[in-house]
Amino acid sequence: MMHQEITYSCTTCGQVFSAADVRYLCPVCAGNNDPLQPPLGVLKVIYPYAELKSQGVSFKQLKEREFLDLLPIANIENLPPLKIGNTPLYRVRSIRNETIPFELYLKDDSQNPTYSFKDRASALVSAFAKEHEIDTIVTASTGNAGSSLAGICASQGQKAYVIVPESAPIAKLTQIIMYGATLIPVKGTYDDAFDLSVSATREMGWYNRNTAYNPMTIEGKKSVSFELF
Ligand SMILES: [Zn+2]
């Protein structure tokens, strides 16, 4: 299947990598990661902003092309066939009958297919997997990311494995199972679930959706800013 050539730069050291060589964290910086600190070496996708600017591409044109120019996928059709994003934006004028002295808006991302903003990330992870012919995706999750991956994979005919810590809420576990994903509870914390998912990725060749660890999760969530722009 066709896929786009993607280049990443490391947000810690700035080194540039091809997606053909690196899929998750920067191999130089990831080695220095401390489990108690936010991860080093998170990758961001490089886009041809200068080229788009010199071609005079407008926001309206980007929007007409469903922002494909600013996404790391080759074809919009590879995104799930579900309505993700374009959620309502509400102006909130008062809280507990008291007028707010500034403008406050709430973006209701619970209107996404699995009821959370995590669908924005899962959608792109799923499309990337499809374009790279990977049919199984794994994630560590405390609830929302896992139920999102389960629902999105169900809609795309992909297999999902969700590894959860013992603190994960029953409602979310039920949702994960209802979508047909394989649930793997671990007796431990989110960090234990995270480590197990990384091992599973290494051993089984599954694609890994862990938040921030997979740069597609960050790319996917940016779609909310296109809606607010
Ligand atoms: Zn780096």
GROMACS .gro file of C-alpha atoms and ligand atoms in nm:
model
  230
    1MET     CA    1   0.000   0.000   0.000
    2MET     CA    2   0.115   0.351  -0.079
    3HIS     CA    3   0.249   0.559   0.207
    4GLN     CA    4   0.402   0.899   0.242
    5GLU     CA    5   0.773   0.956   0.307
    6ILE     CA    6   0.786   1.104   0.655
    7THR     CA    7   1.074   1.282   0.824
    8TYR     CA    8   1.094   1.343   1.197
    9SER     CA    9   1.300   1.576   1.409
   10CYS     CA   10   1.377   1.506   1.774
   11THR     CA   11   1.224   1.765   2.011
   12THR     CA   12   1.517   1.714   2.250
   13CYS     CA   13   1.833   1.704   2.032
   14GLY     CA   14   1.702   1.821   1.692
   15GLN     CA   15   1.841   1.525   1.500
   16VAL     CA   16   1.644   1.431   1.187
   17PHE     CA   17   1.524   1.077   1.108
   18SER     CA   18   1.332   0.903   0.831
   19ALA     CA   19   1.018   0.717   0.937
   20ALA     CA   20   1.165   0.422   0.748
   21ASP     CA   21   1.433   0.398   1.020
   22VAL     CA   22   1.266   0.524   1.337
   23ARG     CA   23   0.906   0.478   1.449
   24TYR     CA   24   0.888   0.599   1.810
   25LEU     CA   25   1.137   0.792   2.024
   26CYS     CA   26   1.473   0.938   1.910
   27PRO     CA   27   1.721   0.650   1.947
   28VAL     CA   28   1.991   0.890   2.072
   29CYS     CA   29   1.785   1.055   2.348
   30ALA     CA   30   1.556   0.767   2.451
   31GLY     CA   31   1.848   0.586   2.616
   32ASN     CA   32   1.871   0.863   2.878
   33ASN     CA   33   1.507   0.837   2.981
   34ASP     CA   34   1.422   0.834   3.350
   35PRO     CA   35   1.095   0.652   3.425
   36LEU     CA   36   1.000   0.928   3.671
   37GLN     CA   37   1.039   1.211   3.417
   38PRO     CA   38   0.853   1.298   3.095
   39PRO     CA   39   1.017   1.112   2.803
   40LEU     CA   40   1.309   1.266   2.617
   41GLY     CA   41   1.340   1.221   2.242
   42VAL     CA   42   0.974   1.266   2.142
   43LEU     CA   43   0.964   1.304   1.764
   44LYS     CA   44   0.773   1.560   1.561
   45VAL     CA   45   0.690   1.537   1.193
   46ILE     CA   46   0.858   1.784   0.958
   47TYR     CA   47   0.625   1.940   0.701
   48PRO     CA   48   0.719   2.145   0.393
   49TYR     CA   49   0.580   2.469   0.540
   50ALA     CA   50   0.807   2.692   0.327
   51GLU     CA   51   0.698   2.511   0.011
   52LEU     CA   52   0.329   2.543   0.097
   53LYS     CA   53   0.383   2.912   0.174
   54SER     CA   54   0.567   2.980  -0.153
   55GLN     CA   55   0.285   2.809  -0.344
   56GLY     CA   56   0.046   3.051  -0.173
   57VAL     CA   57  -0.169   2.770  -0.032
   58SER     CA   58  -0.444   2.925   0.182
   59PHE     CA   59  -0.606   2.789   0.497
   60LYS     CA   60  -0.925   2.745   0.296
   61GLN     CA   61  -0.741   2.524   0.042
   62LEU     CA   62  -0.582   2.320   0.321
   63LYS     CA   63  -0.926   2.273   0.470
   64GLU     CA   64  -1.076   2.169   0.134
   65ARG     CA   65  -0.805   1.901   0.112
   66GLU     CA   66  -0.899   1.792   0.468
   67PHE     CA   67  -0.553   1.905   0.586
   68LEU     CA   68  -0.382   1.617   0.406
   69ASP     CA   69  -0.085   1.853   0.340
   70LEU     CA   70  -0.034   1.873   0.715
   71LEU     CA   71  -0.083   1.507   0.798
   72PRO     CA   72   0.171   1.222   0.785
   73ILE     CA   73  -0.050   0.999   0.569
   74ALA     CA   74  -0.081   0.951   0.192
   75ASN     CA   75  -0.459   0.922   0.164
   76ILE     CA   76  -0.749   1.063   0.369
   77GLU     CA   77  -0.945   0.748   0.283
   78ASN     CA   78  -0.719   0.551   0.518
   79LEU     CA   79  -0.863   0.734   0.819
   80PRO     CA   80  -1.149   0.553   0.997
   81PRO     CA   81  -1.496   0.577   0.840
   82LEU     CA   82  -1.624   0.751   1.154
   83LYS     CA   83  -1.701   1.112   1.229
   84ILE     CA   84  -1.401   1.224   1.432
   85GLY     CA   85  -1.347   1.585   1.532
   86ASN     CA   86  -1.549   1.888   1.426
   87THR     CA   87  -1.699   1.871   1.773
   88PRO     CA   88  -1.917   2.152   1.912
   89LEU     CA   89  -1.763   2.464   2.063
   90TYR     CA   90  -1.971   2.628   2.334
   91ARG     CA   91  -1.937   2.977   2.475
   92VAL     CA   92  -1.971   2.959   2.852
   93ARG     CA   93  -2.091   3.288   2.999
   94SER     CA   94  -2.127   3.201   3.364
   95ILE     CA   95  -2.024   2.942   3.619
   96ARG     CA   96  -2.252   2.882   3.921
   97ASN     CA   97  -2.455   3.190   3.825
   98GLU     CA   98  -2.149   3.413   3.830
   99THR     CA   99  -2.056   3.596   3.513
  100ILE     CA  100  -1.708   3.512   3.386
  101PRO     CA  101  -1.496   3.827   3.335
  102PHE     CA  102  -1.332   3.681   3.021
  103GLU     CA  103  -1.434   3.478   2.716
  104LEU     CA  104  -1.449   3.105   2.789
  105TYR     CA  105  -1.521   2.836   2.533
  106LEU     CA  106  -1.557   2.462   2.584
  107LYS     CA  107  -1.481   2.219   2.302
  108ASP     CA  108  -1.697   1.912   2.359
  109ASP     CA  109  -1.471   1.630   2.242
  110SER     CA  110  -1.689   1.378   2.426
  111GLN     CA  111  -1.892   1.388   2.101
  112ASN     CA  112  -1.623   1.177   1.931
  113PRO     CA  113  -1.713   0.812   1.845
  114THR     CA  114  -1.567   0.658   2.164
  115TYR     CA  115  -1.647   0.970   2.373
  116SER     CA  116  -1.302   1.124   2.409
  117PHE     CA  117  -1.043   1.340   2.231
  118LYS     CA  118  -0.821   1.031   2.215
  119ASP     CA  119  -1.003   0.937   1.893
  120ARG     CA  120  -0.814   1.214   1.713
  121ALA     CA  121  -0.486   1.034   1.793
  122SER     CA  122  -0.617   0.680   1.742
  123ALA     CA  123  -0.753   0.773   1.399
  124LEU     CA  124  -0.413   0.878   1.272
  125VAL     CA  125  -0.233   0.585   1.436
  126SER     CA  126  -0.482   0.353   1.266
  127ALA     CA  127  -0.438   0.519   0.925
  128PHE     CA  128  -0.058   0.505   0.957
  129ALA     CA  129  -0.079   0.133   1.043
  130LYS     CA  130  -0.304   0.074   0.741
  131GLU     CA  131  -0.063   0.251   0.506
  132HIS     CA  132   0.225   0.047   0.644
  133GLU     CA  133   0.033  -0.282   0.629
  134ILE     CA  134   0.029  -0.342   1.004
  135ASP     CA  135  -0.295  -0.503   1.121
  136THR     CA  136  -0.237  -0.517   1.497
  137ILE     CA  137  -0.200  -0.221   1.733
  138VAL     CA  138  -0.116  -0.231   2.105
  139THR     CA  139  -0.145   0.038   2.368
  140ALA     CA  140  -0.094   0.090   2.738
  141SER     CA  141  -0.385   0.286   2.879
  142THR     CA  142  -0.557   0.396   3.198
  143GLY     CA  143  -0.889   0.389   3.009
  144ASN     CA  144  -0.968   0.645   2.741
  145ALA     CA  145  -0.678   0.578   2.502
  146GLY     CA  146  -0.749   0.205   2.518
  147SER     CA  147  -1.123   0.230   2.458
  148SER     CA  148  -1.052   0.475   2.177
  149LEU     CA  149  -0.801   0.242   2.010
  150ALA     CA  150  -1.045  -0.049   2.052
  151GLY     CA  151  -1.331   0.141   1.886
  152ILE     CA  152  -1.123   0.286   1.604
  153CYS     CA  153  -0.960  -0.052   1.527
  154ALA     CA  154  -1.305  -0.216   1.519
  155SER     CA  155  -1.413   0.034   1.254
  156GLN     CA  156  -1.100  -0.032   1.045
  157GLY     CA  157  -1.087  -0.414   1.071
  158GLN     CA  158  -0.767  -0.395   1.276
  159LYS     CA  159  -0.681  -0.594   1.586
  160ALA     CA  160  -0.628  -0.406   1.915
  161TYR     CA  161  -0.450  -0.516   2.233
  162VAL     CA  162  -0.504  -0.291   2.534
  163ILE     CA  163  -0.281  -0.328   2.838
  164VAL     CA  164  -0.430  -0.168   3.150
  165PRO     CA  165  -0.312  -0.111   3.508
  166GLU     CA  166  -0.524  -0.247   3.793
  167SER     CA  167  -0.661   0.103   3.865
  168ALA     CA  168  -0.841   0.129   3.527
  169PRO     CA  169  -1.215   0.200   3.571
  170ILE     CA  170  -1.463  -0.082   3.505
  171ALA     CA  171  -1.672   0.131   3.266
  172LYS     CA  172  -1.372   0.180   3.037
  173LEU     CA  173  -1.274  -0.188   3.055
  174THR     CA  174  -1.629  -0.280   2.955
  175GLN     CA  175  -1.613  -0.042   2.660
  176ILE     CA  176  -1.278  -0.191   2.546
  177ILE     CA  177  -1.421  -0.545   2.554
  178MET     CA  178  -1.745  -0.441   2.383
  179TYR     CA  179  -1.544  -0.308   2.087
  180GLY     CA  180  -1.383  -0.650   2.054
  181ALA     CA  181  -1.028  -0.567   2.163
  182THR     CA  182  -0.812  -0.802   2.366
  183LEU     CA  183  -0.780  -0.668   2.719
  184ILE     CA  184  -0.461  -0.744   2.912
  185PRO     CA  185  -0.480  -0.635   3.278
  186VAL     CA  186  -0.150  -0.607   3.463
  187LYS     CA  187  -0.102  -0.614   3.836
  188GLY     CA  188   0.078  -0.284   3.850
  189THR     CA  189   0.081   0.078   3.741
  190TYR     CA  190   0.047   0.254   3.405
  191ASP     CA  191   0.428   0.248   3.381
  192ASP     CA  192   0.424  -0.133   3.410
  193ALA     CA  193   0.158  -0.150   3.138
  194PHE     CA  194   0.366   0.087   2.925
  195ASP     CA  195   0.680  -0.127   2.958
  196LEU     CA  196   0.486  -0.443   2.872
  197SER     CA  197   0.340  -0.279   2.560
  198VAL     CA  198   0.688  -0.176   2.444
  199SER     CA  199   0.812  -0.534   2.494
  200ALA     CA  200   0.509  -0.665   2.302
  201THR     CA  201   0.589  -0.425   2.018
  202ARG     CA  202   0.947  -0.551   2.008
  203GLU     CA  203   0.858  -0.920   2.036
  204MET     CA  204   0.540  -0.938   1.827
  205GLY     CA  205   0.592  -0.660   1.572
  206TRP     CA  206   0.265  -0.489   1.674
  207TYR     CA  207   0.233  -0.116   1.616
  208ASN     CA  208   0.238   0.082   1.942
  209ARG     CA  209  -0.008   0.365   2.013
  210ASN     CA  210   0.130   0.483   2.348
  211THR     CA  211   0.066   0.853   2.396
  212ALA     CA  212   0.370   1.074   2.313
  213TYR     CA  213   0.583   0.761   2.256
  214ASN     CA  214   0.423   0.729   1.911
  215PRO     CA  215   0.457   1.066   1.728
  216MET     CA  216   0.128   1.000   1.546
  217THR     CA  217  -0.062   1.051   1.873
  218ILE     CA  218   0.061   1.410   1.889
  219GLU     CA  219  -0.003   1.466   1.518
  220GLY     CA  220  -0.356   1.335   1.548
  221LYS     CA  221  -0.456   1.557   1.837
  222LYS     CA  222  -0.350   1.875   1.656
  223SER     CA  223  -0.665   1.853   1.441
  224VAL     CA  224  -0.849   2.036   1.719
  225SER     CA  225  -0.643   2.349   1.648
  226PHE     CA  226  -0.750   2.346   1.280
  227GLU     CA  227  -1.109   2.358   1.404
  228LEU     CA  228  -1.040   2.651   1.634
  229PHE     CA  229  -0.828   2.851   1.387
  230ZN      ZN  230   1.716   1.318   2.020
   0.00000   0.00000   0.00000
